Coordinates of C-alpha atoms in Angstrom, one line a residue:
X25 CA 87.7 80.3 113.2
X26 CA 85.3 79.3 110.5
X27 CA 84.8 80.1 106.8
X28 CA 81.3 79.8 105.5
X29 CA 81.0 76.9 103.0
X30 CA 78.5 77.8 100.4
X31 CA 77.4 76.7 97.0
X32 CA 78.5 78.6 93.8
X33 CA 75.0 80.2 93.7
X34 CA 75.5 81.7 97.1
X35 CA 79.1 82.7 97.1
X36 CA 78.4 86.3 97.9
X37 CA 77.7 85.2 101.5
X38 CA 81.1 83.6 102.0
X39 CA 83.2 85.3 104.7
X40 CA 86.9 85.2 105.6
X41 CA 88.7 86.0 108.9
X42 CA 91.5 88.5 108.9
X43 CA 94.5 88.1 111.2
X44 CA 96.1 90.7 113.4
X45 CA 99.1 89.8 115.5
X46 CA 98.5 86.3 116.9
X47 CA 99.2 86.0 120.7
X48 CA 99.4 89.8 121.0
X49 CA 95.7 90.6 120.8
X50 CA 95.9 92.3 124.2
X51 CA 98.4 94.7 122.7
X52 CA 96.7 95.5 119.5
X53 CA 95.8 99.0 120.5
X54 CA 99.5 99.7 121.3
X55 CA 100.7 98.0 118.2
X56 CA 98.3 100.1 116.2
X57 CA 100.0 103.4 117.3
X58 CA 103.2 103.2 115.1
X59 CA 101.2 101.6 112.3
X60 CA 98.6 104.4 112.4
X61 CA 101.4 107.1 112.5
X62 CA 103.0 105.4 109.6
X63 CA 99.8 105.5 107.5
X64 CA 99.2 109.1 108.6
X65 CA 102.7 110.3 107.6
X66 CA 102.5 108.4 104.3
X67 CA 99.2 109.9 103.4
X68 CA 100.1 113.5 104.4
X69 CA 103.5 113.2 102.8
X70 CA 102.1 112.0 99.4
X71 CA 99.3 114.7 99.5
X72 CA 102.1 117.3 100.2
X73 CA 104.0 116.1 97.1
X74 CA 100.9 116.3 95.0
X75 CA 100.2 119.8 96.3
X76 CA 103.7 121.0 95.6
X77 CA 103.8 119.6 92.1
X78 CA 100.4 121.2 91.3
X79 CA 101.1 124.7 92.8
X80 CA 104.9 125.3 92.3
X81 CA 105.8 126.3 88.7
X82 CA 109.4 125.2 89.3
X83 CA 108.2 121.6 89.7
X84 CA 106.2 121.6 86.4
X85 CA 108.8 119.3 84.8
X86 CA 108.5 115.6 83.6
X87 CA 110.5 114.3 86.6
X88 CA 108.0 115.8 89.1
X89 CA 105.0 114.8 87.0
X90 CA 106.2 111.2 87.4
X91 CA 106.7 111.8 91.1
X92 CA 103.1 113.0 91.3
X93 CA 102.0 109.7 89.6
X94 CA 104.1 107.8 92.2
X95 CA 102.4 109.7 95.0
X96 CA 98.9 108.9 93.7
X97 CA 100.0 105.2 93.5
X98 CA 101.3 105.3 97.1
X99 CA 98.1 106.8 98.3
X100 CA 96.2 104.0 96.5
X101 CA 98.5 101.4 98.3
X102 CA 97.8 103.0 101.7
X103 CA 94.0 103.3 101.2
X104 CA 93.8 99.7 100.0
X105 CA 94.9 98.3 103.3
X106 CA 94.3 101.0 105.9
X107 CA 90.6 100.4 106.7
X108 CA 91.0 96.6 107.3
X109 CA 94.3 96.9 109.2
X110 CA 93.1 99.5 111.6
X111 CA 89.7 97.8 111.8
X112 CA 91.4 94.6 113.0
X113 CA 93.7 96.4 115.5
X114 CA 91.2 98.9 116.9
X115 CA 87.8 97.1 116.7
X116 CA 88.7 93.4 116.2
X117 CA 86.7 93.7 113.0
X118 CA 88.1 90.5 111.5
X119 CA 85.2 89.3 109.3
X120 CA 85.2 90.3 105.7
X121 CA 82.9 89.2 102.9
X122 CA 84.1 87.5 99.7
X123 CA 83.3 90.5 97.5
X124 CA 85.1 92.9 99.9
X125 CA 88.1 90.6 100.0
X126 CA 88.3 90.2 96.2
X127 CA 88.0 94.0 95.7
X128 CA 90.7 94.7 98.3
X129 CA 93.2 92.2 96.9
X130 CA 92.4 93.5 93.4
X131 CA 93.2 97.1 94.3
X132 CA 96.2 96.1 96.4
X133 CA 97.9 94.1 93.7
X134 CA 96.9 96.6 91.0
X135 CA 98.6 99.4 92.9
X136 CA 101.6 97.2 93.5
X137 CA 102.0 96.5 89.8
X138 CA 101.4 100.2 89.2
X139 CA 104.2 101.2 91.6
X140 CA 106.6 98.8 89.9
X141 CA 105.6 100.2 86.4
X142 CA 105.9 103.9 87.6
X143 CA 109.4 103.2 89.0
X144 CA 110.3 101.8 85.6
X145 CA 108.9 104.9 83.8
X146 CA 110.9 107.1 86.2
X147 CA 114.0 105.2 85.3
X148 CA 113.3 105.9 81.6
X149 CA 112.8 109.6 82.5
X150 CA 116.2 109.8 84.1
X151 CA 117.7 108.0 81.0
X152 CA 116.2 110.5 78.6
X153 CA 117.2 113.4 80.8
X154 CA 120.9 112.3 80.9
X155 CA 121.2 110.7 77.5
X156 CA 119.3 113.3 75.5
X157 CA 119.3 116.5 77.7
X158 CA 118.5 118.9 74.8
X159 CA 115.5 116.9 73.7
X160 CA 114.2 116.0 77.2
X161 CA 111.5 118.7 77.5
X162 CA 110.2 118.1 74.0
X163 CA 110.1 114.3 74.3
X164 CA 108.5 114.2 77.7
X165 CA 105.8 116.8 77.7
X166 CA 103.1 117.1 80.4
X167 CA 100.3 115.5 78.2
X168 CA 102.6 112.6 77.3
X169 CA 103.5 112.0 80.9
X170 CA 99.8 112.0 81.8
X171 CA 99.1 109.5 79.0
X172 CA 101.8 107.3 80.3
X173 CA 100.2 107.4 83.8
X174 CA 96.8 106.5 82.4
X175 CA 98.2 103.6 80.3
X176 CA 100.2 102.2 83.3
X177 CA 97.1 102.4 85.5
X178 CA 94.9 100.6 82.9
X179 CA 97.7 98.0 82.5
X180 CA 97.8 97.3 86.2
X181 CA 94.1 97.0 86.5
X182 CA 93.8 94.7 83.5
X183 CA 96.6 92.4 84.8
X184 CA 94.7 91.7 88.0
X185 CA 91.2 91.5 86.5
X186 CA 91.2 87.9 85.3
X187 CA 92.3 86.2 88.6
X188 CA 90.0 88.5 90.6
X189 CA 87.0 87.4 88.6
X190 CA 88.0 83.7 89.1
X191 CA 88.2 84.3 92.9
X192 CA 84.6 85.3 92.8
X193 CA 83.7 81.9 91.2
X194 CA 85.6 79.7 93.6
X195 CA 84.1 77.6 96.4
X196 CA 85.9 78.3 99.8
X197 CA 85.6 75.3 102.1
X198 CA 89.0 75.0 103.8
X199 CA 88.8 76.3 107.4
X200 CA 91.3 78.8 108.6
X201 CA 92.1 82.5 108.6
X202 CA 93.9 84.7 106.1
X203 CA 97.5 85.4 107.0
X204 CA 97.3 89.2 107.3
X205 CA 94.9 92.0 108.3
X206 CA 94.1 92.5 104.6
X207 CA 93.3 90.1 101.7
X208 CA 96.0 88.8 99.3
X209 CA 95.5 86.7 96.1
X210 CA 97.7 83.9 97.3
X211 CA 95.9 83.7 100.7
X212 CA 92.5 83.4 99.1
X213 CA 93.5 80.6 96.7
X214 CA 95.0 78.7 99.7
X215 CA 91.5 78.6 101.2
X216 CA 89.7 77.6 98.0
X217 CA 88.6 74.1 97.3
X218 CA 88.0 74.7 93.6
X219 CA 90.6 74.2 90.8
X220 CA 93.0 77.1 91.3
X221 CA 95.6 76.1 88.7
X222 CA 94.8 79.1 86.4
X223 CA 95.2 81.6 89.3
X224 CA 98.4 80.0 90.5
X225 CA 100.1 79.9 87.1
X226 CA 98.7 83.3 86.0
X227 CA 99.8 85.0 89.2
X228 CA 103.3 83.6 88.9
X229 CA 103.6 84.5 85.2
X230 CA 102.4 88.1 85.9
X231 CA 104.9 88.6 88.7
X232 CA 107.7 87.3 86.5
X233 CA 106.6 89.1 83.3
X234 CA 105.4 92.4 84.7
X235 CA 107.5 93.1 87.8
X236 CA 110.4 91.0 86.5
X237 CA 110.5 93.0 83.2
X238 CA 110.2 96.3 85.1
X239 CA 113.3 95.3 87.2
X240 CA 115.2 94.2 84.2
X241 CA 114.5 97.4 82.3
X242 CA 115.3 99.5 85.3
X243 CA 118.7 97.8 85.5
X244 CA 119.2 98.2 81.8
X245 CA 118.3 101.9 82.0
X246 CA 120.8 102.5 84.8
X247 CA 123.5 100.6 82.9
X248 CA 123.1 103.0 80.0
X249 CA 122.9 106.0 82.4
X250 CA 126.2 104.9 84.0
X251 CA 127.9 104.5 80.7
X252 CA 126.7 107.9 79.6
X253 CA 127.8 109.6 82.8
X254 CA 131.3 108.0 82.7
X255 CA 131.7 109.4 79.2
X256 CA 131.3 112.9 80.6
X257 CA 134.7 114.6 80.9
X258 CA 133.9 116.8 83.9
X259 CA 133.9 115.1 87.3
X260 CA 131.6 117.8 88.6
X261 CA 129.1 117.1 85.8
X262 CA 129.2 113.4 86.5
X263 CA 128.3 113.9 90.2
X264 CA 125.6 116.3 89.3
X265 CA 124.1 113.8 86.8
X266 CA 124.2 110.9 89.2
X267 CA 122.7 113.0 92.0
X268 CA 119.5 113.3 90.0
X269 CA 119.2 109.5 90.2
X270 CA 119.8 109.0 93.9
X271 CA 116.2 109.6 95.0
X272 CA 114.8 107.2 92.4
X273 CA 117.4 104.5 93.2
X274 CA 116.4 104.7 96.9
X275 CA 112.7 104.6 96.0
X276 CA 113.3 101.4 93.9
X277 CA 115.1 99.8 96.8
X278 CA 112.3 100.8 99.2
X279 CA 109.8 99.0 97.0
X280 CA 111.6 95.9 95.8
X281 CA 113.6 94.9 98.9
X282 CA 110.5 94.5 101.1
X283 CA 108.7 92.7 98.3
X284 CA 111.6 90.3 97.9
X285 CA 111.9 89.8 101.6
X286 CA 108.2 88.9 101.9
X287 CA 108.5 86.5 99.0
X288 CA 111.5 84.8 100.6
X289 CA 109.7 84.5 104.0
X290 CA 106.6 83.0 102.3
X291 CA 108.7 80.6 100.3
X292 CA 111.3 79.4 102.8
X293 CA 110.0 80.7 106.2
X294 CA 107.4 78.0 107.0
X295 CA 109.3 77.4 110.3
X296 CA 109.2 81.0 111.3
X297 CA 106.6 82.6 113.7
X298 CA 103.4 83.9 112.0
X299 CA 104.4 87.3 113.5
X300 CA 107.4 87.4 111.1
X301 CA 105.1 86.9 108.1
X302 CA 102.7 89.5 109.4
X303 CA 105.5 92.0 110.1
X304 CA 107.0 91.6 106.7
X305 CA 103.6 91.9 105.1
X306 CA 103.0 95.2 106.9
X307 CA 106.4 96.5 105.9
X308 CA 105.9 95.6 102.3
X309 CA 102.6 97.6 102.0
X310 CA 103.5 100.5 104.2
X311 CA 107.2 101.2 103.8
X312 CA 107.3 102.4 100.2
X313 CA 104.4 105.0 100.6
X314 CA 105.9 106.1 103.9
X315 CA 109.5 106.5 102.6
X316 CA 109.0 107.9 99.1
X317 CA 107.9 111.4 100.2
X318 CA 110.7 111.4 102.8
X319 CA 113.3 110.4 100.3
X320 CA 112.3 113.0 97.7
X321 CA 111.9 115.7 100.3
X322 CA 115.4 115.1 101.7
X323 CA 117.4 114.2 98.5
X324 CA 115.7 116.5 95.9
X325 CA 116.7 120.1 96.1
X326 CA 113.7 121.5 94.3
X327 CA 111.3 119.7 96.6
X328 CA 113.1 121.0 99.6
X329 CA 113.0 124.5 98.3
X330 CA 109.3 124.2 97.5
X331 CA 108.6 123.0 101.1
X332 CA 110.6 125.8 102.6
X333 CA 108.8 128.3 100.4
X334 CA 105.4 127.0 101.7
X335 CA 106.6 127.1 105.3
X336 CA 108.0 130.7 104.9
X337 CA 104.8 131.9 103.3
X338 CA 102.8 130.3 106.2
X339 CA 105.0 132.2 108.8
X340 CA 104.6 135.5 106.9
X341 CA 100.8 135.1 107.0

């Protein structure tokens, strides 16, 4: 396994090797089946959510607009990794150019930051709905929610722009393959022989400041929500208010738990098999887009009703 060592003037010809499941190359086609099904369900599920929110008038509410933004983000996460993952497993297409690798890691990390930010925005949505129910519709109008989505998307793209540009300027002379079937920022700087201090420090700061602040504000939002709900006299109203948050809490766990698990494995799991790292990496990029449509379809009554309405109309036709 070799990485082309080229001068700065010829970096566009540098190539990297992606990694499938080491030692299980003979079973790649079988391993690809559950992964392909997972991607397929994730894509169809999120497209279904987008279709329902667009076509069902009962879902034209701020909460479901944010859900649509989450679905777009999940589709972005899927499409960032799907071509290279299935390319490695189906066709042993392991070679990827520098530009392709930088673009892939840029979109993957951008959509990851976007997912974190959207989950924070959805927590604020639940906070406003429970804390200020009478002003909810006037505070979070459709155009305002759309503006929030655009701002969060631009924020996520800008956060990952600087390190991505630096990756294009690095010399890559350390032999070895990338750790996954897709490109990651930390993997690429591991193979660089240039000064990568900026990327290392910047990447750590962005994770702590961006995702860390998102987690902090989500916890703060739910602290205020819990205090507000406990102040409600009726037990039935308390349960009803908390039920509107269950889907979002599960979505938060589906995103942050795999990310935390992957971080722990990368930091402390040097003695573990590479298969563990690859499996955790696959779960971290596929699990949230796969589970979010399932969670909201099962736990949200309005989404269930919209799905049943579409199914019943299909049977009538």
